[in-house]
Amino acid sequence: MTKLGNIGIGGKNPVRIMAILNTSPESFYKKSIKVTKQQIANTIKQMEIDGADFIDVGGMSTAPYLSTLISEKLETKRILDAIKVIQNVSNLPISVDTCRANVAKSVLEYGIEIINDISGLKYDDQMINVIENYSPSLVLCAFDSKTVSGDPQSTKNLLKDSILLAKTAGIPSSKIVLDPAIGFFRKSGSGSFFTKIRSDWIERDLSIIQKLKSIKMGYPILISVSNKSFIGKLLGKKNTFDRLNGSLVAEAISVLNGANIIRTHNVAETKDAITIASKLSR
């Protein structure tokens, strides 16, 4: 059975919720940004009440259309400051959203057990060494530094590459979850953390959600669609605050199509949506 930290994923386990806590003022969804100790504490308490199974902490925005690169020192500080508050108010497992080895090393030394790498261990050459030394649970996202087609098969191939890297670092299959990286395949962008594709990025994301089961390869799947651009484009909702309904529908359909973890900004609403979707998927 797969576990992220001490939480069982997939199989007969319920669909899990990974709640997003952004400590980066640059992040695209402003409601998710919490920077003061009181904001973080209050938010975490509410997320736990609402049904979160994990807290995913990010210290640097990686949205493809934003130029948001910050120093590793600042990213680390933001994340560690948040972790200290979270651990004081909750026992929920903490995942850290980073693709930089020095940041990962710092949080793993602090006792964090889950690394969510949006580059699938490919962005930072030193990440493999860190992963090998600490053996955390991993969320591996589809990523490539070259231009790809972005279809389900190429996405599957990119994930296979990341699985191989994780196995090289000694990580067993039971500690790996896959993320097909909705929103991170674009023709162009201002940041460094996306995969260039030749095809239409909205069609790419839709096809991935429709065909989730075809890319699982025996691993649990995490989907993160909350308030993302494809929802805004499809609904004509430029303001991210107006994308809740679209997000919930996409999350419910992802569950019907085989998602095992939903990563979301909207814990209470997502909990309701996936509870119904899970009943209907039996």
mmCIF file of C-alpha atoms in Angstrom:
data_model
loop_
_atom_site.group_PDB
_atom_site.id
_atom_site.type_symbol
_atom_site.label_atom_id
_atom_site.label_comp_id
_atom_site.label_asym_id
_atom_site.label_seq_id
_atom_site.Cartn_x
_atom_site.Cartn_y
_atom_site.Cartn_z
ATOM 1 C CA MET A 1 0.000 0.000 0.000
ATOM 2 C CA THR A 2 1.216 3.469 -0.880
ATOM 3 C CA LYS A 3 1.712 5.980 1.905
ATOM 4 C CA LEU A 4 2.533 9.664 1.929
ATOM 5 C CA GLY A 5 4.060 10.055 5.347
ATOM 6 C CA ASN A 6 1.809 7.891 7.496
ATOM 7 C CA ILE A 7 -1.358 8.300 5.424
ATOM 8 C CA GLY A 8 -2.517 5.450 3.202
ATOM 9 C CA ILE A 9 -3.270 6.365 -0.410
ATOM 10 C CA GLY A 10 -5.248 4.451 -3.021
ATOM 11 C CA GLY A 11 -6.764 0.988 -2.748
ATOM 12 C CA LYS A 12 -9.622 0.963 -0.251
ATOM 13 C CA ASN A 13 -8.545 4.252 1.294
ATOM 14 C CA PRO A 14 -10.813 7.258 0.747
ATOM 15 C CA VAL A 15 -9.836 9.985 -1.679
ATOM 16 C CA ARG A 16 -7.508 12.231 0.278
ATOM 17 C CA ILE A 17 -7.396 16.030 0.416
ATOM 18 C CA MET A 18 -4.134 17.955 0.266
ATOM 19 C CA ALA A 19 -4.752 21.523 1.423
ATOM 20 C CA ILE A 20 -2.651 24.284 -0.124
ATOM 21 C CA LEU A 21 -0.896 26.826 2.078
ATOM 22 C CA ASN A 22 1.086 29.409 0.135
ATOM 23 C CA THR A 23 3.545 31.607 2.005
ATOM 24 C CA SER A 24 4.590 33.377 -1.196
ATOM 25 C CA PRO A 25 2.928 36.773 -1.820
ATOM 26 C CA GLU A 26 3.585 36.204 -5.546
ATOM 27 C CA SER A 27 1.213 33.221 -5.787
ATOM 28 C CA PHE A 28 -1.541 33.402 -8.383
ATOM 29 C CA TYR A 29 -4.429 32.689 -5.991
ATOM 30 C CA LYS A 30 -4.301 35.468 -3.430
ATOM 31 C CA LYS A 31 -6.744 33.893 -0.975
ATOM 32 C CA SER A 32 -4.279 31.047 -0.396
ATOM 33 C CA ILE A 33 -1.464 33.372 0.730
ATOM 34 C CA LYS A 34 -0.831 33.365 4.475
ATOM 35 C CA VAL A 35 2.239 35.135 5.803
ATOM 36 C CA THR A 36 1.693 35.994 9.480
ATOM 37 C CA LYS A 37 1.838 33.416 12.263
ATOM 38 C CA GLN A 38 -1.772 34.108 13.237
ATOM 39 C CA GLN A 39 -3.026 33.799 9.651
ATOM 40 C CA ILE A 40 -1.235 30.486 9.238
ATOM 41 C CA ALA A 41 -2.434 29.100 12.585
ATOM 42 C CA ASN A 42 -6.064 30.066 11.977
ATOM 43 C CA THR A 43 -6.001 28.709 8.436
ATOM 44 C CA ILE A 44 -4.500 25.361 9.428
ATOM 45 C CA LYS A 45 -7.008 24.872 12.245
ATOM 46 C CA GLN A 46 -9.861 25.513 9.821
ATOM 47 C CA MET A 47 -8.381 23.252 7.137
ATOM 48 C CA GLU A 48 -8.190 20.421 9.660
ATOM 49 C CA ILE A 49 -11.804 20.982 10.723
ATOM 50 C CA ASP A 50 -12.856 21.062 7.065
ATOM 51 C CA GLY A 51 -11.314 17.655 6.341
ATOM 52 C CA ALA A 52 -7.750 18.097 5.103
ATOM 53 C CA ASP A 53 -5.518 15.020 5.242
ATOM 54 C CA PHE A 54 -2.278 16.885 4.428
ATOM 55 C CA ILE A 55 -0.997 20.447 4.354
ATOM 56 C CA ASP A 56 1.113 21.293 1.290
ATOM 57 C CA VAL A 57 3.356 24.274 2.044
ATOM 58 C CA GLY A 58 4.915 26.332 -0.725
ATOM 59 C CA GLY A 59 7.338 29.225 -0.387
ATOM 60 C CA MET A 60 7.731 30.213 -4.047
ATOM 61 C CA SER A 61 5.166 30.488 -6.807
ATOM 62 C CA THR A 62 5.867 28.243 -9.796
ATOM 63 C CA ALA A 63 3.004 29.399 -12.029
ATOM 64 C CA PRO A 64 4.278 29.239 -15.644
ATOM 65 C CA TYR A 65 3.009 32.691 -16.539
ATOM 66 C CA LEU A 66 4.654 34.447 -13.572
ATOM 67 C CA SER A 67 8.289 35.467 -13.145
ATOM 68 C CA THR A 68 8.606 34.625 -9.471
ATOM 69 C CA LEU A 69 12.048 33.107 -8.887
ATOM 70 C CA ILE A 70 13.347 33.991 -5.423
ATOM 71 C CA SER A 71 16.461 33.001 -3.492
ATOM 72 C CA GLU A 72 16.658 29.552 -1.931
ATOM 73 C CA LYS A 73 17.320 31.264 1.395
ATOM 74 C CA LEU A 74 14.031 33.182 1.233
ATOM 75 C CA GLU A 75 12.059 30.159 0.033
ATOM 76 C CA THR A 76 13.474 28.092 2.893
ATOM 77 C CA LYS A 77 12.740 30.763 5.492
ATOM 78 C CA ARG A 78 9.140 31.162 4.383
ATOM 79 C CA ILE A 79 8.522 27.421 4.502
ATOM 80 C CA LEU A 80 10.273 26.738 7.802
ATOM 81 C CA ASP A 81 8.505 29.647 9.487
ATOM 82 C CA ALA A 82 5.173 28.165 8.368
ATOM 83 C CA ILE A 83 6.118 24.619 9.384
ATOM 84 C CA LYS A 84 6.895 25.726 12.931
ATOM 85 C CA VAL A 85 3.441 27.296 13.258
ATOM 86 C CA ILE A 86 1.676 24.319 11.687
ATOM 87 C CA GLN A 87 3.368 21.849 14.004
ATOM 88 C CA ASN A 88 2.249 23.908 17.003
ATOM 89 C CA VAL A 89 -1.444 23.763 16.086
ATOM 90 C CA SER A 90 -1.913 20.512 14.146
ATOM 91 C CA ASN A 91 -0.681 16.963 13.726
ATOM 92 C CA LEU A 92 -1.554 16.824 10.037
ATOM 93 C CA PRO A 93 1.260 15.523 7.819
ATOM 94 C CA ILE A 94 3.118 18.301 6.012
ATOM 95 C CA SER A 95 4.186 18.159 2.393
ATOM 96 C CA VAL A 96 6.650 20.727 1.073
ATOM 97 C CA ASP A 97 6.232 21.994 -2.480
ATOM 98 C CA THR A 98 9.751 22.615 -3.789
ATOM 99 C CA CYS A 99 11.972 21.484 -6.630
ATOM 100 C CA ARG A 100 15.227 22.854 -5.156
ATOM 101 C CA ALA A 101 17.600 20.537 -3.326
ATOM 102 C CA ASN A 102 18.829 22.928 -0.646
ATOM 103 C CA VAL A 103 15.265 23.820 0.304
ATOM 104 C CA ALA A 104 14.284 20.156 0.417
ATOM 105 C CA LYS A 105 17.308 19.318 2.551
ATOM 106 C CA SER A 106 16.465 22.016 5.076
ATOM 107 C CA VAL A 107 12.873 20.867 5.569
ATOM 108 C CA LEU A 108 13.790 17.172 5.641
ATOM 109 C CA GLU A 109 16.328 17.926 8.362
ATOM 110 C CA TYR A 110 13.453 19.539 10.233
ATOM 111 C CA GLY A 111 11.480 16.283 10.113
ATOM 112 C CA ILE A 112 9.231 16.767 7.079
ATOM 113 C CA GLU A 113 8.420 13.435 5.416
ATOM 114 C CA ILE A 114 6.882 14.438 2.057
ATOM 115 C CA ILE A 115 8.416 16.338 -0.859
ATOM 116 C CA ASN A 116 6.160 17.524 -3.669
ATOM 117 C CA ASP A 117 8.524 18.228 -6.580
ATOM 118 C CA ILE A 118 6.798 19.864 -9.542
ATOM 119 C CA SER A 119 9.795 18.953 -11.711
ATOM 120 C CA GLY A 120 9.671 15.252 -10.857
ATOM 121 C CA LEU A 121 13.265 15.422 -9.491
ATOM 122 C CA LYS A 122 14.547 16.895 -12.779
ATOM 123 C CA TYR A 123 15.049 20.615 -12.094
ATOM 124 C CA ASP A 124 17.885 20.442 -9.572
ATOM 125 C CA ASP A 125 20.673 17.923 -10.186
ATOM 126 C CA GLN A 126 21.373 17.707 -6.452
ATOM 127 C CA MET A 127 17.818 16.719 -5.550
ATOM 128 C CA ILE A 128 18.536 13.011 -6.129
ATOM 129 C CA ASN A 129 21.295 13.058 -3.515
ATOM 130 C CA VAL A 130 19.008 14.722 -0.987
ATOM 131 C CA ILE A 131 16.216 12.249 -1.660
ATOM 132 C CA GLU A 132 18.613 9.333 -1.336
ATOM 133 C CA ASN A 133 19.914 10.591 2.000
ATOM 134 C CA TYR A 134 16.527 11.241 3.621
ATOM 135 C CA SER A 135 14.154 8.820 1.820
ATOM 136 C CA PRO A 136 10.966 10.906 1.986
ATOM 137 C CA SER A 137 7.626 10.100 0.417
ATOM 138 C CA LEU A 138 7.362 11.802 -2.975
ATOM 139 C CA VAL A 139 4.831 13.451 -5.213
ATOM 140 C CA LEU A 140 6.377 13.351 -8.680
ATOM 141 C CA CYS A 141 5.042 15.728 -11.323
ATOM 142 C CA ALA A 142 5.373 15.337 -15.072
ATOM 143 C CA PHE A 143 8.081 17.688 -16.312
ATOM 144 C CA ASP A 144 10.629 18.100 -19.092
ATOM 145 C CA SER A 145 13.123 20.823 -19.955
ATOM 146 C CA LYS A 146 12.536 20.139 -23.656
ATOM 147 C CA THR A 147 9.478 20.583 -25.852
ATOM 148 C CA VAL A 148 7.081 17.625 -25.781
ATOM 149 C CA SER A 149 3.685 16.755 -27.215
ATOM 150 C CA GLY A 150 1.977 16.779 -23.819
ATOM 151 C CA ASP A 151 -0.528 14.047 -24.671
ATOM 152 C CA PRO A 152 -1.309 11.256 -22.169
ATOM 153 C CA GLN A 153 1.399 8.963 -23.549
ATOM 154 C CA SER A 154 4.158 11.590 -23.394
ATOM 155 C CA THR A 155 2.977 12.567 -19.909
ATOM 156 C CA LYS A 156 3.180 8.920 -18.921
ATOM 157 C CA ASN A 157 6.720 8.730 -20.296
ATOM 158 C CA LEU A 158 7.814 11.785 -18.317
ATOM 159 C CA LEU A 159 6.407 10.262 -15.148
ATOM 160 C CA LYS A 160 8.233 7.010 -15.887
ATOM 161 C CA ASP A 161 11.489 8.976 -16.083
ATOM 162 C CA SER A 162 10.806 10.487 -12.653
ATOM 163 C CA ILE A 163 9.895 7.108 -11.171
ATOM 164 C CA LEU A 164 13.226 5.777 -12.401
ATOM 165 C CA LEU A 165 15.063 8.686 -10.775
ATOM 166 C CA ALA A 166 13.270 8.024 -7.498
ATOM 167 C CA LYS A 167 14.069 4.316 -7.673
ATOM 168 C CA THR A 168 17.725 5.179 -8.358
ATOM 169 C CA ALA A 169 17.642 7.149 -5.103
ATOM 170 C CA GLY A 170 16.286 4.098 -3.289
ATOM 171 C CA ILE A 171 12.662 5.227 -2.940
ATOM 172 C CA PRO A 172 10.234 2.271 -3.053
ATOM 173 C CA SER A 173 7.046 2.344 -5.103
ATOM 174 C CA SER A 174 5.079 2.416 -1.855
ATOM 175 C CA LYS A 175 6.269 5.993 -1.213
ATOM 176 C CA ILE A 176 5.498 7.461 -4.659
ATOM 177 C CA VAL A 177 2.441 9.361 -5.897
ATOM 178 C CA LEU A 178 2.179 10.753 -9.434
ATOM 179 C CA ASP A 179 0.904 14.160 -10.550
ATOM 180 C CA PRO A 180 0.317 14.790 -14.292
ATOM 181 C CA ALA A 181 0.916 18.528 -13.745
ATOM 182 C CA ILE A 182 -2.292 20.241 -14.793
ATOM 183 C CA GLY A 183 -1.524 23.837 -15.739
ATOM 184 C CA PHE A 184 2.223 23.326 -16.163
ATOM 185 C CA PHE A 185 2.313 22.495 -19.883
ATOM 186 C CA ARG A 186 2.443 25.680 -21.957
ATOM 187 C CA LYS A 187 3.752 26.970 -25.265
ATOM 188 C CA SER A 188 5.481 29.851 -23.489
ATOM 189 C CA GLY A 189 5.831 31.403 -20.060
ATOM 190 C CA SER A 190 7.688 33.852 -17.843
ATOM 191 C CA GLY A 191 8.916 31.305 -15.291
ATOM 192 C CA SER A 192 11.201 28.276 -15.395
ATOM 193 C CA PHE A 193 8.873 25.652 -13.997
ATOM 194 C CA PHE A 194 6.807 24.442 -16.911
ATOM 195 C CA THR A 195 7.063 22.064 -19.849
ATOM 196 C CA LYS A 196 6.846 23.467 -23.361
ATOM 197 C CA ILE A 197 4.348 21.778 -25.663
ATOM 198 C CA ARG A 198 3.488 22.032 -29.316
ATOM 199 C CA SER A 199 -0.250 21.508 -28.841
ATOM 200 C CA ASP A 200 -2.987 23.575 -27.214
ATOM 201 C CA TRP A 201 -2.435 23.581 -23.447
ATOM 202 C CA ILE A 202 -6.123 23.639 -22.533
ATOM 203 C CA GLU A 203 -6.828 20.616 -24.700
ATOM 204 C CA ARG A 204 -3.812 18.927 -23.136
ATOM 205 C CA ASP A 205 -5.092 19.436 -19.595
ATOM 206 C CA LEU A 206 -8.596 18.280 -20.491
ATOM 207 C CA SER A 207 -7.324 15.133 -22.184
ATOM 208 C CA ILE A 208 -5.206 14.264 -19.143
ATOM 209 C CA ILE A 209 -8.153 14.576 -16.753
ATOM 210 C CA GLN A 210 -10.309 12.513 -19.099
ATOM 211 C CA LYS A 211 -7.698 9.753 -19.316
ATOM 212 C CA LEU A 212 -6.273 9.672 -15.805
ATOM 213 C CA LYS A 213 -6.568 5.915 -15.475
ATOM 214 C CA SER A 214 -4.371 5.403 -18.521
ATOM 215 C CA ILE A 215 -1.399 7.123 -16.859
ATOM 216 C CA LYS A 216 -1.638 5.634 -13.353
ATOM 217 C CA MET A 217 0.758 2.739 -14.020
ATOM 218 C CA GLY A 218 -0.211 1.199 -10.694
ATOM 219 C CA TYR A 219 0.571 4.352 -8.704
ATOM 220 C CA PRO A 220 -1.889 6.674 -6.949
ATOM 221 C CA ILE A 221 -2.620 9.917 -8.749
ATOM 222 C CA LEU A 222 -2.738 13.408 -7.274
ATOM 223 C CA ILE A 223 -4.646 16.067 -9.188
ATOM 224 C CA SER A 224 -4.337 19.805 -8.622
ATOM 225 C CA VAL A 225 -6.867 21.796 -10.635
ATOM 226 C CA SER A 226 -8.075 24.271 -8.017
ATOM 227 C CA ASN A 227 -8.729 27.723 -9.542
ATOM 228 C CA LYS A 228 -6.329 27.074 -12.422
ATOM 229 C CA SER A 229 -6.156 28.836 -15.758
ATOM 230 C CA PHE A 230 -7.920 26.223 -17.878
ATOM 231 C CA ILE A 231 -11.018 26.676 -15.727
ATOM 232 C CA GLY A 232 -10.815 30.426 -16.143
ATOM 233 C CA LYS A 233 -10.412 30.085 -19.904
ATOM 234 C CA LEU A 234 -13.301 27.648 -20.306
ATOM 235 C CA LEU A 235 -15.684 29.716 -18.171
ATOM 236 C CA GLY A 236 -14.449 33.172 -19.113
ATOM 237 C CA LYS A 237 -13.506 33.809 -15.478
ATOM 238 C CA LYS A 238 -10.378 35.946 -15.453
ATOM 239 C CA ASN A 239 -10.607 36.539 -11.702
ATOM 240 C CA THR A 240 -9.340 33.471 -9.842
ATOM 241 C CA PHE A 241 -11.880 34.107 -7.065
ATOM 242 C CA ASP A 242 -14.683 33.264 -9.530
ATOM 243 C CA ARG A 243 -13.474 29.744 -10.335
ATOM 244 C CA LEU A 244 -14.787 27.764 -7.363
ATOM 245 C CA ASN A 245 -17.683 26.063 -9.152
ATOM 246 C CA GLY A 246 -15.518 25.066 -12.093
ATOM 247 C CA SER A 247 -12.834 23.772 -9.748
ATOM 248 C CA LEU A 248 -15.284 21.569 -7.858
ATOM 249 C CA VAL A 249 -16.686 20.052 -11.019
ATOM 250 C CA ALA A 250 -13.203 19.315 -12.356
ATOM 251 C CA GLU A 251 -12.211 17.782 -9.006
ATOM 252 C CA ALA A 252 -15.303 15.582 -8.888
ATOM 253 C CA ILE A 253 -14.717 14.369 -12.436
ATOM 254 C CA SER A 254 -11.066 13.698 -11.578
ATOM 255 C CA VAL A 255 -12.248 11.448 -8.743
ATOM 256 C CA LEU A 256 -14.618 9.626 -11.093
ATOM 257 C CA ASN A 257 -11.677 9.147 -13.458
ATOM 258 C CA GLY A 258 -9.411 7.679 -10.786
ATOM 259 C CA ALA A 259 -7.723 10.461 -8.795
ATOM 260 C CA ASN A 260 -6.652 9.404 -5.300
ATOM 261 C CA ILE A 261 -5.646 12.801 -3.879
ATOM 262 C CA ILE A 262 -7.126 16.209 -4.637
ATOM 263 C CA ARG A 263 -4.839 19.148 -3.918
ATOM 264 C CA THR A 264 -7.008 22.190 -3.312
ATOM 265 C CA HIS A 265 -7.352 25.721 -1.997
ATOM 266 C CA ASN A 266 -10.988 25.051 -1.031
ATOM 267 C CA VAL A 267 -10.974 22.254 1.538
ATOM 268 C CA ALA A 268 -14.561 22.275 2.818
ATOM 269 C CA GLU A 269 -16.130 22.595 -0.627
ATOM 270 C CA THR A 270 -13.781 20.020 -2.127
ATOM 271 C CA LYS A 271 -14.592 17.600 0.701
ATOM 272 C CA ASP A 272 -18.276 17.751 -0.207
ATOM 273 C CA ALA A 273 -17.592 17.346 -3.919
ATOM 274 C CA ILE A 274 -15.316 14.320 -3.589
ATOM 275 C CA THR A 275 -17.593 12.655 -1.025
ATOM 276 C CA ILE A 276 -20.414 12.616 -3.583
ATOM 277 C CA ALA A 277 -18.095 11.735 -6.463
ATOM 278 C CA SER A 278 -16.610 8.840 -4.489
ATOM 279 C CA LYS A 279 -20.079 7.404 -3.836
ATOM 280 C CA LEU A 280 -20.959 7.657 -7.518
ATOM 281 C CA SER A 281 -17.688 6.094 -8.674
ATOM 282 C CA ARG A 282 -18.381 2.727 -7.037
#
